[in-house]
Coordinates of C-alpha atoms and ligand atoms in Angstrom, one line a residue:
X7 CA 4.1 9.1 27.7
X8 CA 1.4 6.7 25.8
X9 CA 1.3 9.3 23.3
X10 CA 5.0 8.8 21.8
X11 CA 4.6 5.1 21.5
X12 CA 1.1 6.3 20.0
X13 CA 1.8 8.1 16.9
X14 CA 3.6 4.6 16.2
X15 CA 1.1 1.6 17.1
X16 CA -1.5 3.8 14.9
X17 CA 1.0 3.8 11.9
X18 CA 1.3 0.0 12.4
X19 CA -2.2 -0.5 12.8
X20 CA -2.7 1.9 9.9
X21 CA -4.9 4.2 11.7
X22 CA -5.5 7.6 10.1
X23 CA -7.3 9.1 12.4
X24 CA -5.8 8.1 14.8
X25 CA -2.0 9.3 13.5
X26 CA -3.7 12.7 12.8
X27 CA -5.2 13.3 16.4
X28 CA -2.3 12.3 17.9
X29 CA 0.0 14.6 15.8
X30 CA -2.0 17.1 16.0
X31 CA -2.4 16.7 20.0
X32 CA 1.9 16.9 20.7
X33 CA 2.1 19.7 18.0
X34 CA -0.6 21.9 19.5
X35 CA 1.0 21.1 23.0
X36 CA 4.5 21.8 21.9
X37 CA 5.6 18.3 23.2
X38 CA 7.9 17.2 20.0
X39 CA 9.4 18.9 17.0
X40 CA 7.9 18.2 13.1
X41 CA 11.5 16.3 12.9
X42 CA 10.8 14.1 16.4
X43 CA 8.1 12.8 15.2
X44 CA 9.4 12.2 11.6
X45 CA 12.0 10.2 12.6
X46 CA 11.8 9.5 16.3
X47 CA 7.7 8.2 15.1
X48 CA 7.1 8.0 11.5
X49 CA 9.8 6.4 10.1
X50 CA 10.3 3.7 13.1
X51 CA 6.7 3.0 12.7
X52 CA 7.3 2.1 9.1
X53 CA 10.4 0.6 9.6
X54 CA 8.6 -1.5 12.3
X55 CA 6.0 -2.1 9.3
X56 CA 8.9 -3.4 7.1
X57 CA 10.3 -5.8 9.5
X58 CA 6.7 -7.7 9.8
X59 CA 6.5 -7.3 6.0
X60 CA 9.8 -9.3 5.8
X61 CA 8.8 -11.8 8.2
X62 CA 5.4 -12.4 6.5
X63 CA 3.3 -11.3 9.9
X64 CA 1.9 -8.3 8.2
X65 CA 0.8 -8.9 4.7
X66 CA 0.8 -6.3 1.6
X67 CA -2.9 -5.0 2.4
X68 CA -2.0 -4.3 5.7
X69 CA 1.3 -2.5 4.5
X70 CA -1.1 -0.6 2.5
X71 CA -3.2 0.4 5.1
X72 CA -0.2 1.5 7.0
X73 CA 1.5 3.7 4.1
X74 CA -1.7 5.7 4.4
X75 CA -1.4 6.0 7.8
X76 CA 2.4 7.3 7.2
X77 CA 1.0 9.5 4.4
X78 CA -1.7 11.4 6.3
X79 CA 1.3 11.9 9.0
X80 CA 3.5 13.2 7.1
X81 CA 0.8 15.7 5.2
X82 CA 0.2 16.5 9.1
X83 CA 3.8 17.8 10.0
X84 CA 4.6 18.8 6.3
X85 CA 3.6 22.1 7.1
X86 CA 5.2 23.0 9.3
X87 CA 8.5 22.8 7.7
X88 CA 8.7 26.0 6.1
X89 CA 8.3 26.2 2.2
X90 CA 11.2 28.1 0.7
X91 CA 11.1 26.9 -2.7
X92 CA 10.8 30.4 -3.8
X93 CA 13.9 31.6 -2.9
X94 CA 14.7 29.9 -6.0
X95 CA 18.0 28.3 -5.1
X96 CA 17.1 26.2 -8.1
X97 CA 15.1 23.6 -9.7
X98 CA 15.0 19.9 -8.8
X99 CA 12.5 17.2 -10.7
X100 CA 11.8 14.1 -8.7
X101 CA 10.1 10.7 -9.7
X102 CA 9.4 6.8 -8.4
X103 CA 11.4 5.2 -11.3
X104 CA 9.3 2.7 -13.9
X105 CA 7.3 -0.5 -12.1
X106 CA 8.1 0.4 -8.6
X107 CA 5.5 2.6 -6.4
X108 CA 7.1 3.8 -3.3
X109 CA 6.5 7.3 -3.0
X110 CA 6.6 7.6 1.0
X111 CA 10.6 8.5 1.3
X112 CA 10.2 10.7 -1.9
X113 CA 7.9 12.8 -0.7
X114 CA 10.1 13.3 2.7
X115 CA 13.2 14.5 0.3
X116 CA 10.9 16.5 -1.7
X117 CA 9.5 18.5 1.8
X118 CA 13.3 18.8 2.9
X119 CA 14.6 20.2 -0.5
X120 CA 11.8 22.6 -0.7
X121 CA 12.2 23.5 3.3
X122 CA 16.3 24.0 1.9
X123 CA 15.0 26.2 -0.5
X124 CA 15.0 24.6 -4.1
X125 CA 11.4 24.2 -6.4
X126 CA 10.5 21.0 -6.7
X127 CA 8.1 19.2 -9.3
X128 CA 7.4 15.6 -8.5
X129 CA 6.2 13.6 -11.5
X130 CA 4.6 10.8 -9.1
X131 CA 5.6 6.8 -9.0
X132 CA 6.6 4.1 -11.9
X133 CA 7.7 6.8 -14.1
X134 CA 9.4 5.7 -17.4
X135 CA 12.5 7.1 -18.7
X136 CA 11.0 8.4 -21.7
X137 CA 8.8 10.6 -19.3
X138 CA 11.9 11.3 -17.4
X139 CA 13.1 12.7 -20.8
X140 CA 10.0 14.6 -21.9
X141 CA 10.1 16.4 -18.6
X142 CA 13.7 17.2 -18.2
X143 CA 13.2 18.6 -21.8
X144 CA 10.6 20.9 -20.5
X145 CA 10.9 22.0 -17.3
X146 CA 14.9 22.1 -17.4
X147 CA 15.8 21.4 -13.9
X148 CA 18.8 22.3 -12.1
X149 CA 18.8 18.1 -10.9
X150 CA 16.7 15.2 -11.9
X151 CA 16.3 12.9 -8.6
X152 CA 15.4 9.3 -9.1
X153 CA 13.6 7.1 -6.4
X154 CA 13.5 3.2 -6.2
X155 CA 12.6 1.3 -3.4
X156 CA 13.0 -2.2 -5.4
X157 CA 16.2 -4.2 -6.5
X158 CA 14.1 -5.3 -9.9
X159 CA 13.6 -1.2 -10.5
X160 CA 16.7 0.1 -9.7
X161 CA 18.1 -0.6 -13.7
X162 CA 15.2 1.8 -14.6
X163 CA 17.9 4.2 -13.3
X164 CA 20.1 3.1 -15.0
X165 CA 18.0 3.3 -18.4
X166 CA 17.0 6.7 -17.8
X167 CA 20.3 7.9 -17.5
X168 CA 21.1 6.5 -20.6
X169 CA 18.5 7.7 -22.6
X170 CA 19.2 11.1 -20.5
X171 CA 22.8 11.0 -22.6
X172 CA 21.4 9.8 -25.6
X173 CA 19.4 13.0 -26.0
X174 CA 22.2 14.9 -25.0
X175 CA 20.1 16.1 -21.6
X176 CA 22.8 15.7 -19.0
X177 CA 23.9 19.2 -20.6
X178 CA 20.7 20.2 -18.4
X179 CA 20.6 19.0 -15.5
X180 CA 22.6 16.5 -12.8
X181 CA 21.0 13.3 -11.5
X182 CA 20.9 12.0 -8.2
X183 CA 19.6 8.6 -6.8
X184 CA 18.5 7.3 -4.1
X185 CA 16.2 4.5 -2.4
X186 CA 16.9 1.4 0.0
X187 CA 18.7 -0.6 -2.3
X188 CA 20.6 2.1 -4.2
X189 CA 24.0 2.0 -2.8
X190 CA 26.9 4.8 -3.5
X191 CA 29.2 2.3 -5.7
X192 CA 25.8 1.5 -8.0
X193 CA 24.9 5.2 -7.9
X194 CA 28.8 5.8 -9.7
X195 CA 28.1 2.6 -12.3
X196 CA 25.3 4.0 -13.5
X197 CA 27.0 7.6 -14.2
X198 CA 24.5 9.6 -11.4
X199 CA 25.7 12.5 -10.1
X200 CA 24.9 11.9 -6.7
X201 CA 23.4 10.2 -4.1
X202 CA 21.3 10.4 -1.3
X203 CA 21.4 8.0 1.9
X204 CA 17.8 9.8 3.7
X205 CA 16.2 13.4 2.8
X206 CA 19.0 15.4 4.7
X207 CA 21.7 13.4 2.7
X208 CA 19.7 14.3 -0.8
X209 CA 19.7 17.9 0.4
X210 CA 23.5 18.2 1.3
X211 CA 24.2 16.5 -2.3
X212 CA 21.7 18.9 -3.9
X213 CA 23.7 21.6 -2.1
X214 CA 26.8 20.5 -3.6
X215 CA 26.2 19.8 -6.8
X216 CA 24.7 23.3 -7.6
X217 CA 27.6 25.1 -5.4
X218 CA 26.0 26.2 -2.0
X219 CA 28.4 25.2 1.3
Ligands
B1M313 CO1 7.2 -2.6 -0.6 N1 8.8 -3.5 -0.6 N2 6.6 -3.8 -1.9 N3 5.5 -1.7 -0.4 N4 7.8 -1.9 1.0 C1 9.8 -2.9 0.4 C2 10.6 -1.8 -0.3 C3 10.6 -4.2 0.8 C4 12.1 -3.8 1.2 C5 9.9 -5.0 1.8 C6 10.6 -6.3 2.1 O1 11.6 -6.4 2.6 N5 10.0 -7.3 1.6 C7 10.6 -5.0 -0.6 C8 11.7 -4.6 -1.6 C9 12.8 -5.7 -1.6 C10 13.8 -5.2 -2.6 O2 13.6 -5.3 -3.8 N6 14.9 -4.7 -2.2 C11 9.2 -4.6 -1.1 C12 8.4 -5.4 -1.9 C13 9.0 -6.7 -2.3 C14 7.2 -5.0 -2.3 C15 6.2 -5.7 -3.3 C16 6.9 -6.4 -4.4 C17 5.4 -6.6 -2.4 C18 4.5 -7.5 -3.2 O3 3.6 -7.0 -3.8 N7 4.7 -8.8 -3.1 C19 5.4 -4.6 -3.8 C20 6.0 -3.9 -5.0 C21 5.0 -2.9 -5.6 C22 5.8 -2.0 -6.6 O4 6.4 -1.1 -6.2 N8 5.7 -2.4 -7.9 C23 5.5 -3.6 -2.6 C24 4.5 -2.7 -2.3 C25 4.5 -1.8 -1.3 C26 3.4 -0.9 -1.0 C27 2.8 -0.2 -2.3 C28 2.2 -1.6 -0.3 C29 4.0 0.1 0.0 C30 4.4 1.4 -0.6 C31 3.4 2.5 -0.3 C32 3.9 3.9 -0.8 O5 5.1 4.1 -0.8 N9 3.0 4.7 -1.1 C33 5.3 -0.7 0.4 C34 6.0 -0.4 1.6 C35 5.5 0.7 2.5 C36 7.2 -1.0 1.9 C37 8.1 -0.8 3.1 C38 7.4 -1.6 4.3 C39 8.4 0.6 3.6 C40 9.1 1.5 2.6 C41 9.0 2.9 3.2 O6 8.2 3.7 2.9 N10 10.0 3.2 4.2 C42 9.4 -1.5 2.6 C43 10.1 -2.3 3.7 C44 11.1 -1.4 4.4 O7 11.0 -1.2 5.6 N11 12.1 -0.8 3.7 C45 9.0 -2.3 1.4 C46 10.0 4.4 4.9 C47 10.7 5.5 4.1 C48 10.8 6.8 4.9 O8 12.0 5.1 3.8 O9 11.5 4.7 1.4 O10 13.7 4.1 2.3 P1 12.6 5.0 2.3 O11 13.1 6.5 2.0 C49 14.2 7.1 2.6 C50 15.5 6.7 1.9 O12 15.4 5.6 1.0 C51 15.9 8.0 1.1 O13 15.3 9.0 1.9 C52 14.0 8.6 2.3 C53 13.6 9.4 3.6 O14 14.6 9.3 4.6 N12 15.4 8.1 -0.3 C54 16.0 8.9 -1.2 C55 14.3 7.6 -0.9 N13 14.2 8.0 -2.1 C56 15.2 8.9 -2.4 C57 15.6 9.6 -3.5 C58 16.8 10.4 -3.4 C59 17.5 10.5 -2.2 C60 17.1 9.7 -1.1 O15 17.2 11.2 -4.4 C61 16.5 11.3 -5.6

C-alpha cells in the first residue's frame, strides 16, 4: 500500500501537492479515517522530520518546507472533523507563547477542542504576555491555552501567568499548557491549571476543568 508510506515521504520531502493528492485520493476512497492519517501519517512524518532535524541531516529550510507540507495536510483532513464550536460548551483562547513559532501541534488541539465542542480563538505564534492579557480582558474565555515548543520559551508561560494574576485575570479564565518540553510537574510550578500531553489530552483537561465527564 505505496500510498500509506506516501502521505509520509511527501511530508518529509515537503511536498504539498503531493500530501494533498494523496489525502485526498484515501479520503475519497474510504481507505483511512481523518485520525489514521493524523497520527498513523502526519505526525510520524513530522516526527520522522524532527529526528533528522536533531541529527543535522535535514537542515531548518528543509523543516520549513516540510511544516508546509504538514500544514496543507492537516487543512486537508481538518474538515472533516466536525465543527461544533457552536454548541457553545465554552470558550477557549489559544496562543504560541513569546519568541517561539511552532503553530503545527496548536492548530491540531485547536481542531480537536472545536470538534469537542468548545469556540476557540487562536491569537497565532510568539505572542507576548501582555497580548495574552489584552485578550483574556476582552474576549473572557472559559481557558487560556499556552503553546511552546522551545525550552528557552517555556518561562514565557510562566510570565504570562504572572502578569495574568497581577491583573487579577485568573478570576476569568483557567490556563492550560502544553508543548514538547512542557512537562506536568513544570505545568504545577508555574501555577497552570492544566495540562495537555497531545490534542486529545488538552480536550479531556478542557473537559475537566469546566465540569463535563
Ligand atoms: Co523547531 N525545534 N526550531 N522548528 N522543530 C523543535 C521543536 C526541536 C525539538 C527540534 C530539535 O530537536 N532540534 C527544537 C527545540 C529544542 C528545545 O528547545 N526543546 C527546535 C529548534 C531548536 C528550533 C530552532 C531554534 C531551530 C533553529 O532555527 N536553529 C527554530 C526556533 C524558531 C522559533 O520558534 N523561534 C525552530 C524552527 C522551526 C520551524 C519554524 C522551522 C518549524 C515550525 C513550523 C511551524 O510550526 N509552523 C520547526 C519544527 C517543525 C520543528 C519540529 C521538527 C517538529 C515540531 C512539530 O510540529 N511536531 C521539532 C522537532 C520535533 O520533532 N519535536 C522542532 C509535530 C506536532 C504535531 O507535535 O508540536 O509536539 P507538537 O504538538 C503536540 C503536543 O506537543 C501537544 O499536542 C500537539 C498535537 O498532538 N501540544 C499541546 C502542543 N501544544 C499544546 C498546547 C496545549 C496542549 C497540548 O494546551 C494549550
Amino acid at each position: 500500500m505505496e500510498n500509506k508510506s506516501g502521505i509520509i515521504k511527501a511530508v518529509i520531502k515537503g511536498n504539498v501537492a503531493e500530501v494533498q493528492e494523496m489525502i485526498d485520493f484515501v479520503l475519497d476512497a474510504n481507505l483511512m479515517t481523518p485520525d489514521e492519517i493524523l497520527n498513523n501519517h502526519l505526525i510520524p512524518g513530522m516526527e520522522e522530520v524532527g529526528k533528522r532535524f536533531r541529527a543535522n541531516t535535514m537542515y531548518v529550510g528543509e523543516v520549513i518546507l516540510s511544516s508546509r507540507a504538514m500544514h496543507a495536510g492537516i487543512n486537508r483532513i481538518k474538515n472533516y472533523y466536525p465543527d461544533n464550536s457552536l454548541n457553545k460548551k465554552g470558550k477557549v483562547l489559544i496562543g504560541t507563547v513569546a519568541g517561539d513559532l511552532h503553530d503545527i501541534g496548536k492548530k491540531i488541539v485547536v481542531i480537536f477542542l472545536r470538534t469537542a465542542g468548545y469556540e476557540v480563538i487562536d491569537l497565532g505564534i510568539d505572542v507576548s504576555p501582555e497580548d495574552f492579557a489584552v485578550h483574556v480582558e476582552k474576549e473572557r474565555p472559559d481557558v487560556l491555552g499556552l503553546s511552546a515548543l522551545l525550552t528557552t520559551t517555556t518561562v514565557w508561560m510562566a510570565e504570562t501567568i504572572k502578569l495574568l494574576k497581577k491583573e487579577k485575570l485568573l478570576k476569568i479564565c483557567k490556563v492550560i499548557v502544553g508543548g514538547d518540553p512542557v512537562k506536568p510537574n513544570f505545568a504545577r510550578q508555574i501555577g497552570a491549571d492544566g495540562y495537555g500531553r497531545d490534542a486529545p489530552d488538552a480536550v479531556r483537561c478542557v473537559n475537566r476543568l469546566l465540569g463535563y465527564r
